[in-house]
PDB file of C-alpha atoms and ligand atoms in Angstrom:
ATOM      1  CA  UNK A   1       4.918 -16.857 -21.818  1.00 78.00           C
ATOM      2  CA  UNK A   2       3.926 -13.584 -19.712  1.00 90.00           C
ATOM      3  CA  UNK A   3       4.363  -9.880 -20.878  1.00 97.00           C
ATOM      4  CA  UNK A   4       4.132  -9.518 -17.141  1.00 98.00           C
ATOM      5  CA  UNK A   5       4.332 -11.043 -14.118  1.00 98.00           C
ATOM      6  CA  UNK A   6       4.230 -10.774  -9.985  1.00 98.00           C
ATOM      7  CA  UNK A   7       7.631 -11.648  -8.476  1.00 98.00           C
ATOM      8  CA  UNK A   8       6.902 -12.813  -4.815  1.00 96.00           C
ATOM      9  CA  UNK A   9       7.557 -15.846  -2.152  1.00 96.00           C
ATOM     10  CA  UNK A  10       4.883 -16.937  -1.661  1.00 94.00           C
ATOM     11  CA  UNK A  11       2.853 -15.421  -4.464  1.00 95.00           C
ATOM     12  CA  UNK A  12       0.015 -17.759  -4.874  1.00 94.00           C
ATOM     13  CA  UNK A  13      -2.585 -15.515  -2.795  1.00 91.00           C
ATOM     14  CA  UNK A  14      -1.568 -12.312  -4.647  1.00 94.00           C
ATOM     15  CA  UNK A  15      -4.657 -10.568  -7.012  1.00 95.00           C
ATOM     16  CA  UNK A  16      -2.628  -8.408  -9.483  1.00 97.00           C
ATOM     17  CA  UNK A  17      -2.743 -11.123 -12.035  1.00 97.00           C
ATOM     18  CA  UNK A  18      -6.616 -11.690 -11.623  1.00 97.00           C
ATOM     19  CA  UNK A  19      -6.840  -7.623 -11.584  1.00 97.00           C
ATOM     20  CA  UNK A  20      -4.559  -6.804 -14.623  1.00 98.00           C
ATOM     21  CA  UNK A  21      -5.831  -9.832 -16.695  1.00 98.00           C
ATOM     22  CA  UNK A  22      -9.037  -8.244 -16.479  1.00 98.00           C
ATOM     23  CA  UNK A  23      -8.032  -5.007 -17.286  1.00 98.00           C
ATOM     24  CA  UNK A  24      -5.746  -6.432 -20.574  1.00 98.00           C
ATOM     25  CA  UNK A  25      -9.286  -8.155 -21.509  1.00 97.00           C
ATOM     26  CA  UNK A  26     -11.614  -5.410 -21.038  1.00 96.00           C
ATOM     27  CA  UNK A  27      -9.263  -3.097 -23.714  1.00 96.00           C
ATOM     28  CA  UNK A  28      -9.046  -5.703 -25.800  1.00 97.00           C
ATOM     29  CA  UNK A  29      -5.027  -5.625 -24.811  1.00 97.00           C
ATOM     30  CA  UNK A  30      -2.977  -8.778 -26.366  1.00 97.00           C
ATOM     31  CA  UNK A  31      -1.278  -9.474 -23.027  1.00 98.00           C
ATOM     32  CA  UNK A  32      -0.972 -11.538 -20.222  1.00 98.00           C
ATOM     33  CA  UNK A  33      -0.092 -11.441 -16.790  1.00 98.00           C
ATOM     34  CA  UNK A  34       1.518 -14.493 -14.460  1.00 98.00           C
ATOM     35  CA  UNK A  35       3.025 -14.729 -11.245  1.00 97.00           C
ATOM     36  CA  UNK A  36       6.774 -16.008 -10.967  1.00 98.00           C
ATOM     37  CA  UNK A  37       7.379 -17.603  -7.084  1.00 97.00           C
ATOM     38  CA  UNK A  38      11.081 -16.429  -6.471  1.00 98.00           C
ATOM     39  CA  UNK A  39      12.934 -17.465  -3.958  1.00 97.00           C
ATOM     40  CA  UNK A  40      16.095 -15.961  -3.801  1.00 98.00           C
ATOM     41  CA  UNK A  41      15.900 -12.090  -4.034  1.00 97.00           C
ATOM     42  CA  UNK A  42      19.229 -10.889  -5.328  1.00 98.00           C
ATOM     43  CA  UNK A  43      18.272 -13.090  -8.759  1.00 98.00           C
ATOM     44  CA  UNK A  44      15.088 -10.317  -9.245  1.00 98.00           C
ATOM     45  CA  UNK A  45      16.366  -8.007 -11.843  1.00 98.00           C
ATOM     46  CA  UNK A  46      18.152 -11.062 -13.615  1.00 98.00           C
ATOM     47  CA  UNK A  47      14.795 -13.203 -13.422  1.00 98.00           C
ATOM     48  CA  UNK A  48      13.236 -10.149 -15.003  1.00 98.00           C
ATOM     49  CA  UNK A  49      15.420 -10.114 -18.496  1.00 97.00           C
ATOM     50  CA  UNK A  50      15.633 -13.510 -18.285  1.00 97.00           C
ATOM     51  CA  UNK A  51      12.533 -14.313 -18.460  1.00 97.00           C
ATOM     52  CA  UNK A  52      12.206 -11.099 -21.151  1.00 96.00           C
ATOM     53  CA  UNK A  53       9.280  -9.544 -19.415  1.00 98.00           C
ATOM     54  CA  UNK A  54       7.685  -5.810 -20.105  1.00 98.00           C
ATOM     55  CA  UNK A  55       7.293  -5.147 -16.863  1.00 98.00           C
ATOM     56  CA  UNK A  56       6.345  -6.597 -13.049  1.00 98.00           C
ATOM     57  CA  UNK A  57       5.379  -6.264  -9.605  1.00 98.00           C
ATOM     58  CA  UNK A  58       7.126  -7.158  -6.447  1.00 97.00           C
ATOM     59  CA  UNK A  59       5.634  -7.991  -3.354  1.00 94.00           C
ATOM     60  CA  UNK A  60       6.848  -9.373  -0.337  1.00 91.00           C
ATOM     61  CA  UNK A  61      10.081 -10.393   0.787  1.00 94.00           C
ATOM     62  CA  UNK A  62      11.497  -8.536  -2.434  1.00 96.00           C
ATOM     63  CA  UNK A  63      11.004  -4.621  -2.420  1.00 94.00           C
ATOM     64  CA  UNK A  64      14.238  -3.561  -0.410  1.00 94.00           C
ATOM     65  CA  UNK A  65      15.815  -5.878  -3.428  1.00 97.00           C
ATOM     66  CA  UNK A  66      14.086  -4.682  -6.192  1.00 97.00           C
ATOM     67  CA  UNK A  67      15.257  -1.144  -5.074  1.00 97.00           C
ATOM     68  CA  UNK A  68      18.725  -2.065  -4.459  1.00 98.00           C
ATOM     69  CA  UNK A  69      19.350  -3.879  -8.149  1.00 98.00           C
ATOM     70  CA  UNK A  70      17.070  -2.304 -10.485  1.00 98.00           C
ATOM     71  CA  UNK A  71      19.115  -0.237 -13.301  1.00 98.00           C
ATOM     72  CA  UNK A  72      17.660   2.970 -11.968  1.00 98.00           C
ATOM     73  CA  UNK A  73      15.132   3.987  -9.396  1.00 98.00           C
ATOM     74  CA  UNK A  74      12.080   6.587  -9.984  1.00 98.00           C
ATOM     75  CA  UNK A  75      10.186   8.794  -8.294  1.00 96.00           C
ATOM     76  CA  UNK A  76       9.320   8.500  -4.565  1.00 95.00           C
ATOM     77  CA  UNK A  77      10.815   5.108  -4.627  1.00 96.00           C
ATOM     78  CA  UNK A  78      14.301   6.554  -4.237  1.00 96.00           C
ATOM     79  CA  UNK A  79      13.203   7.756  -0.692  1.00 93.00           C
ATOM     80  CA  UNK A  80      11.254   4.982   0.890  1.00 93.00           C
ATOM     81  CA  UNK A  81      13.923   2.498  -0.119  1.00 92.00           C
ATOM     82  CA  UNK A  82      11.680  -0.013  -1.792  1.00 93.00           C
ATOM     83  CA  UNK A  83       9.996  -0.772  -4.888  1.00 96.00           C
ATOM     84  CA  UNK A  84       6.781  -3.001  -5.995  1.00 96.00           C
ATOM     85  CA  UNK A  85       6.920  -2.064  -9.923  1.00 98.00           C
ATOM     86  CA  UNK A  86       9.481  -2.455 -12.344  1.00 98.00           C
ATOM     87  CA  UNK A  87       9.253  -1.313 -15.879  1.00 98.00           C
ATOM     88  CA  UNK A  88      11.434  -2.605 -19.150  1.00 98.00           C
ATOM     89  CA  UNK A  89      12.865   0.675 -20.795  1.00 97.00           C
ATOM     90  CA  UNK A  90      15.455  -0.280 -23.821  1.00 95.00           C
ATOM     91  CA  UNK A  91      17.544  -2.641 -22.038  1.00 95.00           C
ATOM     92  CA  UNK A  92      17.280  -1.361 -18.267  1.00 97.00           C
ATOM     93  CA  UNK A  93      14.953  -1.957 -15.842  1.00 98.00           C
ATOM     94  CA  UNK A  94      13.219   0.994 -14.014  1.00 98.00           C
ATOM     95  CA  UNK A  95      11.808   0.274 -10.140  1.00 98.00           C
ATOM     96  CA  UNK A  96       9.008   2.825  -9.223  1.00 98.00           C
ATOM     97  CA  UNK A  97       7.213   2.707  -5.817  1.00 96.00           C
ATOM     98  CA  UNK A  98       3.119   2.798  -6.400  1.00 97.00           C
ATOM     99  CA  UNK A  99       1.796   1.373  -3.091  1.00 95.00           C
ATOM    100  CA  UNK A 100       2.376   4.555  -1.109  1.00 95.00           C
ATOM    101  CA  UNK A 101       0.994   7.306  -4.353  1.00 96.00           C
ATOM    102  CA  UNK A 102      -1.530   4.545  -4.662  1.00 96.00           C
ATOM    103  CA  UNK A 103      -2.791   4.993  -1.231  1.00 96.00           C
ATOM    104  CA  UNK A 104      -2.656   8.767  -1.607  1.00 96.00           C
ATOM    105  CA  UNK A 105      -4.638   8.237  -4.662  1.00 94.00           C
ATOM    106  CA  UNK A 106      -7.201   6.033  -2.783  1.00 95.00           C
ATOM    107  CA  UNK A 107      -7.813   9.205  -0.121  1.00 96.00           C
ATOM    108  CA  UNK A 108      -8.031  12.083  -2.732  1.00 95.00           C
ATOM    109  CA  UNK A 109     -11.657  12.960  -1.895  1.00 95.00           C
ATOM    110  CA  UNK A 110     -11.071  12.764   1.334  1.00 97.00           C
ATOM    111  CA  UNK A 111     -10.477  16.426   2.741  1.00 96.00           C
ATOM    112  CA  UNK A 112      -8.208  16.198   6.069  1.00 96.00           C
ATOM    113  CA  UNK A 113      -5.452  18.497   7.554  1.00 96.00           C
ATOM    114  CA  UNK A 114      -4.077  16.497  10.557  1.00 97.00           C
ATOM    115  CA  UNK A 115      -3.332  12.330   9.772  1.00 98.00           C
ATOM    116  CA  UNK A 116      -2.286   9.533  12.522  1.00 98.00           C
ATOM    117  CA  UNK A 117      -0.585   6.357  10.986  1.00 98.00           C
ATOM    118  CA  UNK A 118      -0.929   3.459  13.797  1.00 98.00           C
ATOM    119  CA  UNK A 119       2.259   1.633  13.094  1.00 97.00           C
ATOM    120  CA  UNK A 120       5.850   1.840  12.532  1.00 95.00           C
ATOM    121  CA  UNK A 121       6.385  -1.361  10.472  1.00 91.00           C
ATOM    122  CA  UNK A 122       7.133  -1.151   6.231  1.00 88.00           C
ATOM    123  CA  UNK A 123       3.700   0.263   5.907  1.00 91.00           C
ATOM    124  CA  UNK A 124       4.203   2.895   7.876  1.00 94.00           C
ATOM    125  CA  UNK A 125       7.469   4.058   6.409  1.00 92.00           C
ATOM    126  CA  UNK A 126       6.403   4.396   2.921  1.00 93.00           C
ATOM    127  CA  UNK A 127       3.025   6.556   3.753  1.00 96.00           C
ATOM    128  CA  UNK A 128       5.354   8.649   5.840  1.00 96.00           C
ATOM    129  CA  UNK A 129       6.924  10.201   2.764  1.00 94.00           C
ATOM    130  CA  UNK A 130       3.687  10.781   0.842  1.00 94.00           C
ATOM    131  CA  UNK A 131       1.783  11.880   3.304  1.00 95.00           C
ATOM    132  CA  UNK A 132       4.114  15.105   4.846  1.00 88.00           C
ATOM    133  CA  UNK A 133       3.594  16.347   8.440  1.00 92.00           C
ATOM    134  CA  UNK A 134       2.033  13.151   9.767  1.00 97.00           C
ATOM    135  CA  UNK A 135       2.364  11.550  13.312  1.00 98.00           C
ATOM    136  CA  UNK A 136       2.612   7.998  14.139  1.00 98.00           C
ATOM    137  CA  UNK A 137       1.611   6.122  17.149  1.00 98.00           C
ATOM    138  CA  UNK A 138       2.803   2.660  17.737  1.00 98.00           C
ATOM    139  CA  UNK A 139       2.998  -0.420  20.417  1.00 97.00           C
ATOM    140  CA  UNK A 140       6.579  -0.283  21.153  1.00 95.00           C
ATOM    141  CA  UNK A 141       9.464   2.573  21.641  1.00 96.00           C
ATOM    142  CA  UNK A 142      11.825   0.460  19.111  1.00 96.00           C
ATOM    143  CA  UNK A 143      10.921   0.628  15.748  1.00 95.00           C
ATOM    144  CA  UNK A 144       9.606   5.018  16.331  1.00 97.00           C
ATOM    145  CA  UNK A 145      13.478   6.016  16.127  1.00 95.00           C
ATOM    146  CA  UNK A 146      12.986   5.532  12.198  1.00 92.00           C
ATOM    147  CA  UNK A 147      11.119   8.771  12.470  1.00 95.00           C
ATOM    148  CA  UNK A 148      13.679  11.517  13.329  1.00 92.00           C
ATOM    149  CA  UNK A 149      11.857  14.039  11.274  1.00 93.00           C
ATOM    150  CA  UNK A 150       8.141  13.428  12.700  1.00 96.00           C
ATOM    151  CA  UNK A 151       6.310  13.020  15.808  1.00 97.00           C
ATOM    152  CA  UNK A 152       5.854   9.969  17.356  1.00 98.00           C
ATOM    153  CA  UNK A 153       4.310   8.196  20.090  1.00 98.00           C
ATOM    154  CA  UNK A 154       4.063   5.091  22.474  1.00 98.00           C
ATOM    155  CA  UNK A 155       0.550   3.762  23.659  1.00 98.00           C
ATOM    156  CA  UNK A 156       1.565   5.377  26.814  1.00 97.00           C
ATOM    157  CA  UNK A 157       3.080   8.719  26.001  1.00 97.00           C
ATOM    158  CA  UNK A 158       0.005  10.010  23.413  1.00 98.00           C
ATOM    159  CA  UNK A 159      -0.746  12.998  24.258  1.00 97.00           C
ATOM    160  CA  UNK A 160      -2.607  14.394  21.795  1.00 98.00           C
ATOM    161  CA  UNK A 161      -5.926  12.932  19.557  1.00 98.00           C
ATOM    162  CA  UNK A 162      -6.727  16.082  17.801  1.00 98.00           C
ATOM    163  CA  UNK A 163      -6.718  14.114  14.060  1.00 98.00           C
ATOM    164  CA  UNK A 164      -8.998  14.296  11.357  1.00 97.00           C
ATOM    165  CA  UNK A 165      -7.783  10.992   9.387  1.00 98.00           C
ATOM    166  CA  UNK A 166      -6.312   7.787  11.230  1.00 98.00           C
ATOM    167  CA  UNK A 167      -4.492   5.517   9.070  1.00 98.00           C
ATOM    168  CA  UNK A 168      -4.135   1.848  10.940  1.00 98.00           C
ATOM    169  CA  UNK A 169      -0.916  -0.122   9.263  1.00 96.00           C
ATOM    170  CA  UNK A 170      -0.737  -2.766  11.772  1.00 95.00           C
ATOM    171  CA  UNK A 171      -1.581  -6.025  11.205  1.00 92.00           C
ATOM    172  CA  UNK A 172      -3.310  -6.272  14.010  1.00 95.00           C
ATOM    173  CA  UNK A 173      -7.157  -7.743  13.047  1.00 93.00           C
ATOM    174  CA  UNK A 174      -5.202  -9.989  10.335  1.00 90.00           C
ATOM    175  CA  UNK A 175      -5.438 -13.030  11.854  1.00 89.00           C
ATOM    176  CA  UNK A 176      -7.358 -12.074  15.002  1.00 93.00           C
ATOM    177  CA  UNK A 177      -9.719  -9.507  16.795  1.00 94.00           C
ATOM    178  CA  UNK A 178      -7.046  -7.048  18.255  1.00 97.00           C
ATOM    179  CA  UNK A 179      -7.097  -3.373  18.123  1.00 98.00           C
ATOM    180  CA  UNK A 180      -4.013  -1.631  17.079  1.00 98.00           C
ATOM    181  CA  UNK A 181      -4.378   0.367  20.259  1.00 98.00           C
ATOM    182  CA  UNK A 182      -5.800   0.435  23.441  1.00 98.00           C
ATOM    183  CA  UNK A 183     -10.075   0.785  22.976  1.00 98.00           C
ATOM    184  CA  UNK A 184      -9.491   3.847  25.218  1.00 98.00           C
ATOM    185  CA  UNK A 185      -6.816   5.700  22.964  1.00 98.00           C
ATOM    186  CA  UNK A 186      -8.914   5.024  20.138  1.00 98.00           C
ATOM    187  CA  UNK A 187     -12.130   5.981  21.740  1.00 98.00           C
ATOM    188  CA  UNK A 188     -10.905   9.423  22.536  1.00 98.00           C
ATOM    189  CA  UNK A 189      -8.837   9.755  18.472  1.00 98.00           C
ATOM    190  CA  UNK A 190     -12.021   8.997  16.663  1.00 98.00           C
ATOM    191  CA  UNK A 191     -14.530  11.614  18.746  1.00 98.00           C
ATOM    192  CA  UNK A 192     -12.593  14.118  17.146  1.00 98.00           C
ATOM    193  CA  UNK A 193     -11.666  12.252  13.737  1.00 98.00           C
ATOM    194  CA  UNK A 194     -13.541  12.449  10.293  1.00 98.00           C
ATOM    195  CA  UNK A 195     -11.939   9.061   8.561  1.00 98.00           C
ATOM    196  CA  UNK A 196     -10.106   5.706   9.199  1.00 98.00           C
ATOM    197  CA  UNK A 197      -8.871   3.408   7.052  1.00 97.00           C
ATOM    198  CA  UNK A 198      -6.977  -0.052   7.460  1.00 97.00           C
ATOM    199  CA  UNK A 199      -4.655  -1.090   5.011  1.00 94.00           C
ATOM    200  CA  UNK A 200      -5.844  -4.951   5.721  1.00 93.00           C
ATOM    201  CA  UNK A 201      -8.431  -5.717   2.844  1.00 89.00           C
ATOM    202  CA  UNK A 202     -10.435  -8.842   2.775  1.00 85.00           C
ATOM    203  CA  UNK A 203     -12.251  -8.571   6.294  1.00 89.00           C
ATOM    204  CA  UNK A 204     -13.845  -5.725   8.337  1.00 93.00           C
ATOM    205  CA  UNK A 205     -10.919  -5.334  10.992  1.00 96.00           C
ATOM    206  CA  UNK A 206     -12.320  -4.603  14.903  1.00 98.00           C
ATOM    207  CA  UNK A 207     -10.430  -1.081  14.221  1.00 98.00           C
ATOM    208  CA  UNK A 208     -12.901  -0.208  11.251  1.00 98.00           C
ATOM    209  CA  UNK A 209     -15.759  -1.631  12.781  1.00 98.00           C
ATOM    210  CA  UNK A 210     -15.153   0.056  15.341  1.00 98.00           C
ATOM    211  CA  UNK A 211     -14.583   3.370  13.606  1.00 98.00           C
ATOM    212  CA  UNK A 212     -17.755   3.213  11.945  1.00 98.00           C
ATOM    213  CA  UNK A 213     -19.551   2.930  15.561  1.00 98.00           C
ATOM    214  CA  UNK A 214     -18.305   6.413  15.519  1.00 98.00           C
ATOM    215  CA  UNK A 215     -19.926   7.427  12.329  1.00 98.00           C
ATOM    216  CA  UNK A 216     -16.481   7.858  10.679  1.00 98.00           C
ATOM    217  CA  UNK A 217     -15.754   7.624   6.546  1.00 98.00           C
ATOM    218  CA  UNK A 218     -13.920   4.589   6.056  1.00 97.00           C
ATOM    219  CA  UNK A 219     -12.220   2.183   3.627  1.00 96.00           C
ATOM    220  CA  UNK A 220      -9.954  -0.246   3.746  1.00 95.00           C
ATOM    221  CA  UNK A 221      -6.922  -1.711   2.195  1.00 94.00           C
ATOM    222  CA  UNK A 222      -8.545  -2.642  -1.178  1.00 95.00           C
ATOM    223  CA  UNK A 223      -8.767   0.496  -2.203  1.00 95.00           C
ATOM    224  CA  UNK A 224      -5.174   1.258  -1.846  1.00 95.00           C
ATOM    225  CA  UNK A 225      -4.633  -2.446  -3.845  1.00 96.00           C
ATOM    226  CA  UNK A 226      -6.516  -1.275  -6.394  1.00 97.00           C
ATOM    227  CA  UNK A 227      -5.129   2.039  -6.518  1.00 97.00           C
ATOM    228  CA  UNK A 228      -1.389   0.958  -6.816  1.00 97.00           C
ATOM    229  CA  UNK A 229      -2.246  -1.549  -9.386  1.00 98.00           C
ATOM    230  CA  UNK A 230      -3.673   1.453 -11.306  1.00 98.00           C
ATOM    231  CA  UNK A 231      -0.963   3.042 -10.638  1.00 98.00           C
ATOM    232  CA  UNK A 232       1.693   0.631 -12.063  1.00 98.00           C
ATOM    233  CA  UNK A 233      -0.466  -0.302 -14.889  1.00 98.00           C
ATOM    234  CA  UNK A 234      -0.043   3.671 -16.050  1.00 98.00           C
ATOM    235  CA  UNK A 235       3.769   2.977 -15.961  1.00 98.00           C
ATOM    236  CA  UNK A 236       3.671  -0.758 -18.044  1.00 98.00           C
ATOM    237  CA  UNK A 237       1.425   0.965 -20.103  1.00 98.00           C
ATOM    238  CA  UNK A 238       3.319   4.067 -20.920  1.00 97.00           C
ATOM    239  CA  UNK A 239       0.678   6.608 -20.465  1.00 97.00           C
ATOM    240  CA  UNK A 240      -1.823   8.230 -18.304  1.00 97.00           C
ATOM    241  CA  UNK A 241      -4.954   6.295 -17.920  1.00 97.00           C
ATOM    242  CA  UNK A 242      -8.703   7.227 -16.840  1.00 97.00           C
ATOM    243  CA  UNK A 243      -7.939   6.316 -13.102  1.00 96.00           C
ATOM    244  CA  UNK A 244     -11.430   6.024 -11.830  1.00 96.00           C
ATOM    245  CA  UNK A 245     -12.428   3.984 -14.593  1.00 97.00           C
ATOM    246  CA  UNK A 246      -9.686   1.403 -14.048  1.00 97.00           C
ATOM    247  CA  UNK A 247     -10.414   1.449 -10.627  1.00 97.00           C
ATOM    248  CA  UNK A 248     -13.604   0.377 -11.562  1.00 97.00           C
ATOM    249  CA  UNK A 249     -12.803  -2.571 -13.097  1.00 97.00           C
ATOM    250  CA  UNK A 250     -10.435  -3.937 -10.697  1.00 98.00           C
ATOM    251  CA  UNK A 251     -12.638  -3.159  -7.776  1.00 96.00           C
ATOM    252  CA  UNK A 252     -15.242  -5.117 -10.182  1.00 96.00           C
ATOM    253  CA  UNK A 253     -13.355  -8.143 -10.396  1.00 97.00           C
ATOM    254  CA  UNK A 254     -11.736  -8.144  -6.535  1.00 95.00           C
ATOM    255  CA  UNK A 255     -15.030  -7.735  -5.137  1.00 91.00           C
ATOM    256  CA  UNK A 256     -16.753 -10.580  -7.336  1.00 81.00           C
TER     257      UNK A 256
HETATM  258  P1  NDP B   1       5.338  -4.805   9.675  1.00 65.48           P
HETATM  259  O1  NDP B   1       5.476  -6.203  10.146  1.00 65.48           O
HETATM  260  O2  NDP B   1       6.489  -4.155   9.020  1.00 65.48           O
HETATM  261  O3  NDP B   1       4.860  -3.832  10.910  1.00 65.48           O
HETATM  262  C1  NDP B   1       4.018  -4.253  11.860  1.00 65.48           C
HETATM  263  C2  NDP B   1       3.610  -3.054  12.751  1.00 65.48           C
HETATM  264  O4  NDP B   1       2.394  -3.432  13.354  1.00 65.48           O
HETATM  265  C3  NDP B   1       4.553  -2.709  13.885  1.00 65.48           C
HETATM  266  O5  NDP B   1       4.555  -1.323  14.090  1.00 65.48           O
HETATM  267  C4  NDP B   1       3.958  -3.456  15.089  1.00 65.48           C
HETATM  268  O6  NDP B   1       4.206  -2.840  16.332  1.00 65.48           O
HETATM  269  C5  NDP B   1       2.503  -3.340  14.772  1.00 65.48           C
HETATM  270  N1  NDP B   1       1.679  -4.417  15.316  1.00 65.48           N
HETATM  271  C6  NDP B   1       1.651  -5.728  14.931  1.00 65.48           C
HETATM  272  N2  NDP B   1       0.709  -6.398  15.631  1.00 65.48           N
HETATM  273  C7  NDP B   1       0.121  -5.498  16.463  1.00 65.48           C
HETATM  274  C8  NDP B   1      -0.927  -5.573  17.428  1.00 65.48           C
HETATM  275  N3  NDP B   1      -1.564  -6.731  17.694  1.00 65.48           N
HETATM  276  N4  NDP B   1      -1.272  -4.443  18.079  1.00 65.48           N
HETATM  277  C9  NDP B   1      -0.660  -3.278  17.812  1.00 65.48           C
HETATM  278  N5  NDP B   1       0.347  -3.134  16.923  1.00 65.48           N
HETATM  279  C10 NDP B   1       0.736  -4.238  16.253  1.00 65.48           C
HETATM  280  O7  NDP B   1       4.092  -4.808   8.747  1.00 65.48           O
HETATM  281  P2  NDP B   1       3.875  -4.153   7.290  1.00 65.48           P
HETATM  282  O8  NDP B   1       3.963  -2.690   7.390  1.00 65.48           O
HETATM  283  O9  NDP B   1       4.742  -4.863   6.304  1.00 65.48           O
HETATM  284  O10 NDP B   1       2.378  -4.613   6.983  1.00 65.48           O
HETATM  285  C11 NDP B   1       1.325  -4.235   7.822  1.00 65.48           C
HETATM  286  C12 NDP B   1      -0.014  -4.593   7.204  1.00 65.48           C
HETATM  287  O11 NDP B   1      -0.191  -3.912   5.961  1.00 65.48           O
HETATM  288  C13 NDP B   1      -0.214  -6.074   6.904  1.00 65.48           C
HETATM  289  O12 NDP B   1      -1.452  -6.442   7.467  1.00 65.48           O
HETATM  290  C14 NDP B   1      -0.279  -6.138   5.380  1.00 65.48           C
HETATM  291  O13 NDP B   1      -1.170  -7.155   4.968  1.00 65.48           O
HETATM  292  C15 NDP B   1      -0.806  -4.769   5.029  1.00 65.48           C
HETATM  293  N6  NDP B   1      -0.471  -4.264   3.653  1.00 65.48           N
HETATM  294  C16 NDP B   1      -1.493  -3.924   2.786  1.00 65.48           C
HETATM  295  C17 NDP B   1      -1.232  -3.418   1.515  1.00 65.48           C
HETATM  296  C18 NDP B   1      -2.377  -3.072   0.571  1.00 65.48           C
HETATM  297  O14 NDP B   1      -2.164  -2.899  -0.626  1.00 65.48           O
HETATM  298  N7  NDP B   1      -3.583  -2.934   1.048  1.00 65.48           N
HETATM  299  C19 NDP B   1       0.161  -3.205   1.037  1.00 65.48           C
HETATM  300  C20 NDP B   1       1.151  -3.572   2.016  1.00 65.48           C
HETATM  301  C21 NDP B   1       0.830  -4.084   3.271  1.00 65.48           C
HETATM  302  P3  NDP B   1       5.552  -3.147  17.208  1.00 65.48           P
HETATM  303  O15 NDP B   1       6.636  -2.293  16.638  1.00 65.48           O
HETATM  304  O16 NDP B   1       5.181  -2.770  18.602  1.00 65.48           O
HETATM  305  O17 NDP B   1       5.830  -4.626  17.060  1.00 65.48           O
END
């Protein structure tokens, strides 16, 4: 029996348990960490007593669930609409949203004044609200009307690459060797940018390859991986933790 697990469908590629089982081991903490493959969201917060957990994560399809049915909802969670950790507090259960702080937390040395997210998807959404006055550039007209409050742009209508941080939450460079944008939109965004970073870990993506042709600072998605697991672990945990030496150990373990 877990103290925690990963909800998720499918969840047999996800790293939190290899990450937090090394962190329980390396304090000498008497717990354990599984992954639960659920298939039918609306059960989540039932699954979750059920199976008498302390606390889990959620990953995809089951964050706009996890939000809707948890007892109560934390923190910046409340305004992006979805959550990835849930917490055991009496008998409720608490959803909190640590991907988007986590990425914030994965930048903090970075010193920028002007950000570009490329992407409208999920992603995008959630590092909208962390990250304040930011502008977003994506493929298509459709999914940029989510963005009343910002400014936004097409591939054809950019009009401006004055940026000193560009954020790529596309999935393009996933699976293949796309750019998120045009090479000449991006050409002209990183002569005048200081950092990139992808939130795709697991491969150098054409985007950050070709960022770092342009001597740019860059990272990519692990850091933000590692970041909200640190994150949630604080919140199963109770209490504030050393966050850089946590991140240490799961960027340790992830990177072998
Ligand atoms: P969505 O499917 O919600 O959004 C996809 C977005 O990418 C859309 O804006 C779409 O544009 C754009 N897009 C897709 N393909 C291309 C392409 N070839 N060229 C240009 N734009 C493209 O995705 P999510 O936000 O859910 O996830 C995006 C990525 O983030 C995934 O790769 C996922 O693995 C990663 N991720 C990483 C995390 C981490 O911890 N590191 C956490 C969560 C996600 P359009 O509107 O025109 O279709």
């Amino acid at each position: 029996m877990s103290d925690f697990v990963i909800f998720g469908n499918p969840v047999s590629h996800s790293k939190s348990p290899l990450m937090h089982n090394y962190f329980f081991k390396k304090f000498n903490l008497p717990y354990c960490y599984g992954r639960y493959e659920l298939k039918d969201s609306q059960k989540i917060i039932e699954k979750f007593k059920s199976l008498n957990v302390k606390g889990a994560n959620v990953t995809i399809p089951h964050k706009e669930a996890a939000f809707k049915l948890a007892d109560e909802v934390r923190g910046i969670a409340k305004k992006i609409g979805a959550v990835n950790t849930l917490v055991r507090e009496g008998d409720k259960v608490i959803g909190y949203n640590t991907d988007a702080p986590g990425f914030l937390e994965a930048i903090k040395d970075w010193k920028w004044e002007r950000a570009l997210i490329i992407g409208a998807g999920g992603t995008a959404k959630a590092l909208s609200f962390v990250l304040g006055d930011v502008f977003i550039l994506n493929r298509s007209k459709e999914r940029l009307k989510f963005f009343k409050d910002k400014k936004t742009f097409t591939w054809d209508s950019i009009d401006d690459f004055d940026y000193d941080l560009i954020i790529n939450t596309t999935s393009a460079g996933l699976n293949d060797n796309s750019l998120p944008a045009r090479r000449e939109i991006l050409e002209k965004l990183f002569k005048n940018a200081k950092y990139a970073i992808d939130v795709i870990y697991g491969k150098e993506t054409p985007f950050l390859k070709m960022a770092k042709e342009f001597n740019l600072k860059t990272k990519n998605g692990l850091d933000m991986l590692v970041y909200q697991g640190v994150l949630a672990m604080e919140l199963f945990l109770g209490k504030r933790l050393n966050r850089e030496e946590v991140a240490k150990i799961y960027f340790d373990i992830l990177r072998g």
